[in-house]
Amino acid sequence: MSAAGSLLVAAPLVAVLSLAVALRPARPDTVAPLRLAVVRAAVVTGAFAVLTVELLGALRLLILPAFAVAWLIFVAATVTAAGWRRRRAAAPTGSGAARDLAAVRARLADRWRTAGRGERLLAGTVGGLVLVELLIALLAEPNNFDSQTYHLPKVEHWVAQGSLEFWPTAIHRQVTIPPGAEYLLLHLRLFTGGDALHNLVQWAAGVGCLLAVARIAAQLGGGRRAQLLTAFVLGTTPMVALQATSTQTDLVCAAWVACVATLALDGLRRRAGVGTLLLLGAATGLTAVTKTSGLIGVGPLLLLWGIGQLRLAYVGGIVRGADRDRRAAARVDGPALPALVGAGRVGLPTGGADPVAPPAADDVARPGAGGGAPEPPGSRAGGVARTVAGSVLVVLVALLVVGPFLARVQAEFGHPLGPPRLRESIPMERHDPPSILVNALRIGHTALDTPLAPVRAGTAEAIMAGARAIGVDPQDRAITFGRETFPVPSWYPDEDRVAFPLAGALALVGAALALARPAQVSPTAAGALRGYAIVVVTAVALHTAMIKWQPWGNRLLLYALVLAAPLAGLWLDSLFRRRLASESESTSGSSSASGRRRSVAVGLAVAMLAGSALAGVLALSYGFPRRLVGAGSVFTTSEWDTRFLRRPQWADEFRTAADAVRASGARRIGLVQQNDNWEYPWWLLLRDADGRPPELVALQSVLPDRPPADPASTDAIVCTGTRKVCADLVPAGWTLTWRGYVGYALPPPR
């Protein structure tokens, strides 16, 4: 990596930090303002990165100089905005950057000093896991299976052709699957000339998820312990720990969904300004352009936000000031209106106007609150109209982000969701209640799988027997992906399929109690908690009704697990809170049977948390395909062998074929492969000495309007998969050499 590339790699970080200063909320009643500032900064930076790729791709300028100019301009703008915001805030207070930083350090030190032993243990465990994940992400080469097939090859195609134009390929996922995460990888690929930092995109997404879910817990009335428990439950989940070190895309999608969630929850207590609407739209668009399934979670969240905005318009807005807000809630709406003020607030000193929140004039007192006159009916109608207009703006901004990709897919396949094979392979093709029930049970079984084989076999057999009893084939292709067969073991810590029984069970209990007894879980935000729980349950129900069961389905559920983590954290916190209250009663001599039952529940919860910590540690230590110790350790395995840990027998085959092709002096090289074959190794092995990508052309194409290249027009052919398919495409007189999975063909000597 060049010196210029090193400086450019720092540009996204500088931009996020600058935007966090520029966009930090100024309202004194903002929940967790520093985390909100980071969420805002991440969404703006992500939208910039995606739109930059779209714009420069349309201009056929996917080259380093163009990206360098774009980032330098963006960083200059963000630094200027941060400086302007700091100066504006410093005018009345005399604060500056050094004082702001000192204040943050002082607050963090104070929080650590006042934290209990358990809170320190929770924070230390999560922080340690995040640091270990960073180490693995930096040391390990990308070796995710899907990344070898289509995630990383699409990045290389963009670099080679300098545009986003589709290309002939036998792997339709290279052009049909939303490319949002790969857009982010493209920036790093151009900055560094390789893939050394590619894993950092998912690692950063994992950190973003932890910050967002902790803030969601605070918005739902949780204090510091509830927020730490939420981050702990999510951070120790093996799927999260493993994906945070990979080039998969599920954690990126989950991070954008979490951003939508925390922004939407703010809409339950405050009318949204234009800035917030733009952020909601951008986060929605980033979700759509990263992984379409994430919209299953975003849809109910936006509906909850819209209901909250309409409700605020009806009751006349919110009262300025935390205490007046609580009094108005008690007098007008009772405990259902969320009282979120003061829950877990951590952040920079604030001052001046909030650049994202609505102006003070939008804060209108409630009728009967004692803070002002009621709004006339016309104002309420105007509030409803404003909510409708805001919703339209959210959709338009989302379309701005994802629209260019959908337009290309529409032009290529005549449908914005791609060819029929894509639209029919993953989505459910049957929607009758029995089929949906069977699909939900199979998805739940795979998500909650444990190492206990008798339990796994018994529950799977019960599900299949029940399916047959209600007239549903448990292996029906209309509700089952591809040719896969239910059940499959998913407990092993493999990034593509590992189950989450502990986090899932805690989330299920938390969701049930949030629906049935929200005031018991969060006394200060019962209404918001119940509404959020309904959103999470709805998202999971929609997922099981829309997505077929598949062995790798746990990856697709990651966004739902992230959304559900605050429910688990809040319930655990309420359990410990009531246990402490019971101990106080016992001290005063008023013990009860309920207190003893609560003690048993606390013991089980502590055991599950300990198991979660152990699962997270074991996932990083022995998980697959990146681990700290044992065979395949990132410390002892070579770069090339690390890339092939999924299929070690292929490593020498790829290298031997590439060496022969390079020795022949071939420049135009034909590709023969099937839909699930590895293409990325060819991009690595066939580069020029100066790093220039090879000219790889497909000899098969599933894109009807993009015919494959003529084999006779190539200088050599490389193949993966089936020898017969390759042999059928090799021109007469060429020599075909085959080794197991990989082959190559060369023309006769001239």
Short mmCIF file of N, CA and C in Angstrom, two decimals, residues 684-741:
data_model
loop_
_atom_site.label_atom_id
_atom_site.label_comp_id
_atom_site.label_asym_id
_atom_site.label_seq_id
_atom_site.Cartn_x
_atom_site.Cartn_y
_atom_site.Cartn_z
N LEU A 684 -6.50 -12.86 -8.20
CA LEU A 684 -5.27 -12.70 -7.42
C LEU A 684 -4.07 -13.28 -8.14
N LEU A 685 -4.23 -14.48 -8.69
CA LEU A 685 -3.09 -15.20 -9.26
C LEU A 685 -2.66 -14.70 -10.63
N LEU A 686 -3.58 -14.11 -11.38
CA LEU A 686 -3.29 -13.73 -12.76
C LEU A 686 -3.03 -12.24 -12.91
N ARG A 687 -2.87 -11.51 -11.81
CA ARG A 687 -2.49 -10.10 -11.90
C ARG A 687 -1.09 -9.94 -12.45
N ASP A 688 -0.85 -8.79 -13.05
CA ASP A 688 0.51 -8.46 -13.46
C ASP A 688 1.37 -8.19 -12.24
N ALA A 689 2.69 -8.15 -12.46
CA ALA A 689 3.60 -7.88 -11.35
C ALA A 689 3.34 -6.52 -10.72
N ASP A 690 2.84 -5.58 -11.51
CA ASP A 690 2.56 -4.24 -10.98
C ASP A 690 1.16 -4.13 -10.37
N GLY A 691 0.45 -5.26 -10.28
CA GLY A 691 -0.88 -5.26 -9.67
C GLY A 691 -2.01 -5.02 -10.64
N ARG A 692 -1.73 -4.83 -11.92
CA ARG A 692 -2.78 -4.58 -12.90
C ARG A 692 -3.64 -5.83 -13.06
N PRO A 693 -4.97 -5.69 -13.02
CA PRO A 693 -5.82 -6.88 -13.09
C PRO A 693 -5.74 -7.54 -14.46
N PRO A 694 -5.96 -8.85 -14.49
CA PRO A 694 -5.93 -9.55 -15.78
C PRO A 694 -7.19 -9.26 -16.59
N GLU A 695 -7.14 -9.60 -17.86
CA GLU A 695 -8.33 -9.49 -18.71
C GLU A 695 -9.02 -10.85 -18.70
N LEU A 696 -10.00 -10.97 -17.81
CA LEU A 696 -10.76 -12.21 -17.69
C LEU A 696 -12.10 -12.03 -18.38
N VAL A 697 -12.44 -12.95 -19.28
CA VAL A 697 -13.71 -12.88 -20.01
C VAL A 697 -14.44 -14.19 -19.84
N ALA A 698 -15.74 -14.10 -19.62
CA ALA A 698 -16.55 -15.29 -19.41
C ALA A 698 -16.87 -15.97 -20.73
N LEU A 699 -16.77 -17.29 -20.74
CA LEU A 699 -17.13 -18.08 -21.92
C LEU A 699 -18.54 -18.66 -21.79
N GLN A 700 -19.25 -18.31 -20.69
CA GLN A 700 -20.67 -18.62 -20.52
C GLN A 700 -21.32 -17.38 -19.94
N SER A 701 -22.60 -17.23 -20.17
CA SER A 701 -23.30 -16.07 -19.64
C SER A 701 -24.76 -16.41 -19.37
N VAL A 702 -25.23 -16.02 -18.19
CA VAL A 702 -26.64 -16.19 -17.85
C VAL A 702 -27.40 -14.89 -18.08
N LEU A 703 -26.73 -13.86 -18.57
CA LEU A 703 -27.37 -12.60 -18.90
C LEU A 703 -27.78 -12.64 -20.37
N PRO A 704 -29.08 -12.62 -20.65
CA PRO A 704 -29.54 -12.88 -22.02
C PRO A 704 -29.01 -11.88 -23.05
N ASP A 705 -28.80 -10.64 -22.65
CA ASP A 705 -28.36 -9.63 -23.61
C ASP A 705 -26.86 -9.39 -23.60
N ARG A 706 -26.13 -10.22 -22.88
CA ARG A 706 -24.67 -10.07 -22.83
C ARG A 706 -24.04 -11.42 -23.18
N PRO A 707 -23.77 -11.64 -24.44
CA PRO A 707 -23.24 -12.94 -24.88
C PRO A 707 -21.83 -13.16 -24.37
N PRO A 708 -21.45 -14.42 -24.19
CA PRO A 708 -20.09 -14.71 -23.73
C PRO A 708 -19.07 -14.49 -24.85
N ALA A 709 -17.82 -14.47 -24.45
CA ALA A 709 -16.74 -14.31 -25.42
C ALA A 709 -16.54 -15.59 -26.22
N ASP A 710 -15.99 -15.45 -27.40
CA ASP A 710 -15.65 -16.60 -28.24
C ASP A 710 -14.39 -17.24 -27.68
N PRO A 711 -14.41 -18.55 -27.37
CA PRO A 711 -13.21 -19.19 -26.82
C PRO A 711 -11.99 -19.00 -27.71
N ALA A 712 -12.20 -18.95 -29.03
CA ALA A 712 -11.06 -18.79 -29.93
C ALA A 712 -10.42 -17.42 -29.83
N SER A 713 -11.12 -16.46 -29.21
CA SER A 713 -10.55 -15.11 -29.09
C SER A 713 -9.65 -14.96 -27.87
N THR A 714 -9.51 -16.03 -27.09
CA THR A 714 -8.71 -15.96 -25.87
C THR A 714 -7.34 -16.57 -26.09
N ASP A 715 -6.42 -16.24 -25.19
CA ASP A 715 -5.06 -16.79 -25.23
C ASP A 715 -4.93 -18.03 -24.36
N ALA A 716 -5.84 -18.20 -23.42
CA ALA A 716 -5.84 -19.36 -22.53
C ALA A 716 -7.22 -19.45 -21.89
N ILE A 717 -7.53 -20.61 -21.32
CA ILE A 717 -8.81 -20.82 -20.66
C ILE A 717 -8.54 -21.46 -19.30
N VAL A 718 -9.21 -20.94 -18.27
CA VAL A 718 -9.14 -21.56 -16.93
C VAL A 718 -10.55 -22.00 -16.56
N CYS A 719 -10.64 -23.14 -15.88
CA CYS A 719 -11.94 -23.73 -15.60
C CYS A 719 -12.00 -24.18 -14.14
N THR A 720 -13.22 -24.17 -13.59
CA THR A 720 -13.49 -24.76 -12.28
C THR A 720 -14.79 -25.54 -12.37
N GLY A 721 -14.89 -26.56 -11.55
CA GLY A 721 -16.14 -27.31 -11.49
C GLY A 721 -16.10 -28.60 -12.27
N THR A 722 -16.77 -28.63 -13.41
CA THR A 722 -16.97 -29.87 -14.16
C THR A 722 -16.09 -29.90 -15.40
N ARG A 723 -15.34 -31.00 -15.56
CA ARG A 723 -14.43 -31.13 -16.70
C ARG A 723 -15.19 -31.13 -18.02
N LYS A 724 -16.36 -31.80 -18.07
CA LYS A 724 -17.09 -31.91 -19.32
C LYS A 724 -17.51 -30.54 -19.85
N VAL A 725 -18.02 -29.69 -18.96
CA VAL A 725 -18.43 -28.35 -19.38
C VAL A 725 -17.24 -27.60 -19.96
N CYS A 726 -16.10 -27.73 -19.32
CA CYS A 726 -14.90 -27.05 -19.80
C CYS A 726 -14.47 -27.62 -21.16
N ALA A 727 -14.45 -28.94 -21.27
CA ALA A 727 -14.00 -29.57 -22.51
C ALA A 727 -14.87 -29.19 -23.69
N ASP A 728 -16.17 -29.00 -23.45
CA ASP A 728 -17.07 -28.62 -24.53
C ASP A 728 -16.77 -27.24 -25.09
N LEU A 729 -16.12 -26.39 -24.30
CA LEU A 729 -15.85 -25.03 -24.74
C LEU A 729 -14.42 -24.82 -25.23
N VAL A 730 -13.56 -25.78 -25.02
CA VAL A 730 -12.16 -25.64 -25.45
C VAL A 730 -12.08 -25.83 -26.97
N PRO A 731 -11.45 -24.91 -27.69
CA PRO A 731 -11.34 -25.05 -29.15
C PRO A 731 -10.55 -26.30 -29.55
N ALA A 732 -10.83 -26.79 -30.73
CA ALA A 732 -10.13 -27.98 -31.24
C ALA A 732 -8.64 -27.70 -31.34
N GLY A 733 -7.87 -28.68 -30.97
CA GLY A 733 -6.41 -28.55 -31.04
C GLY A 733 -5.77 -28.02 -29.78
N TRP A 734 -6.56 -27.49 -28.85
CA TRP A 734 -6.00 -26.98 -27.60
C TRP A 734 -5.75 -28.16 -26.64
N THR A 735 -4.83 -27.96 -25.72
CA THR A 735 -4.50 -28.99 -24.73
C THR A 735 -5.19 -28.66 -23.40
N LEU A 736 -6.03 -29.57 -22.93
CA LEU A 736 -6.75 -29.38 -21.68
C LEU A 736 -6.07 -30.20 -20.58
N THR A 737 -5.70 -29.55 -19.53
CA THR A 737 -5.10 -30.21 -18.36
C THR A 737 -6.06 -30.07 -17.19
N TRP A 738 -6.35 -31.16 -16.51
CA TRP A 738 -7.36 -31.12 -15.44
C TRP A 738 -6.80 -31.74 -14.16
N ARG A 739 -7.09 -31.07 -13.03
CA ARG A 739 -6.65 -31.56 -11.73
C ARG A 739 -7.79 -31.44 -10.72
N GLY A 740 -8.61 -32.43 -10.62
CA GLY A 740 -9.65 -32.46 -9.60
C GLY A 740 -10.76 -31.45 -9.83
N TYR A 741 -10.57 -30.23 -9.29
CA TYR A 741 -11.59 -29.19 -9.37
C TYR A 741 -11.24 -28.12 -10.39
#
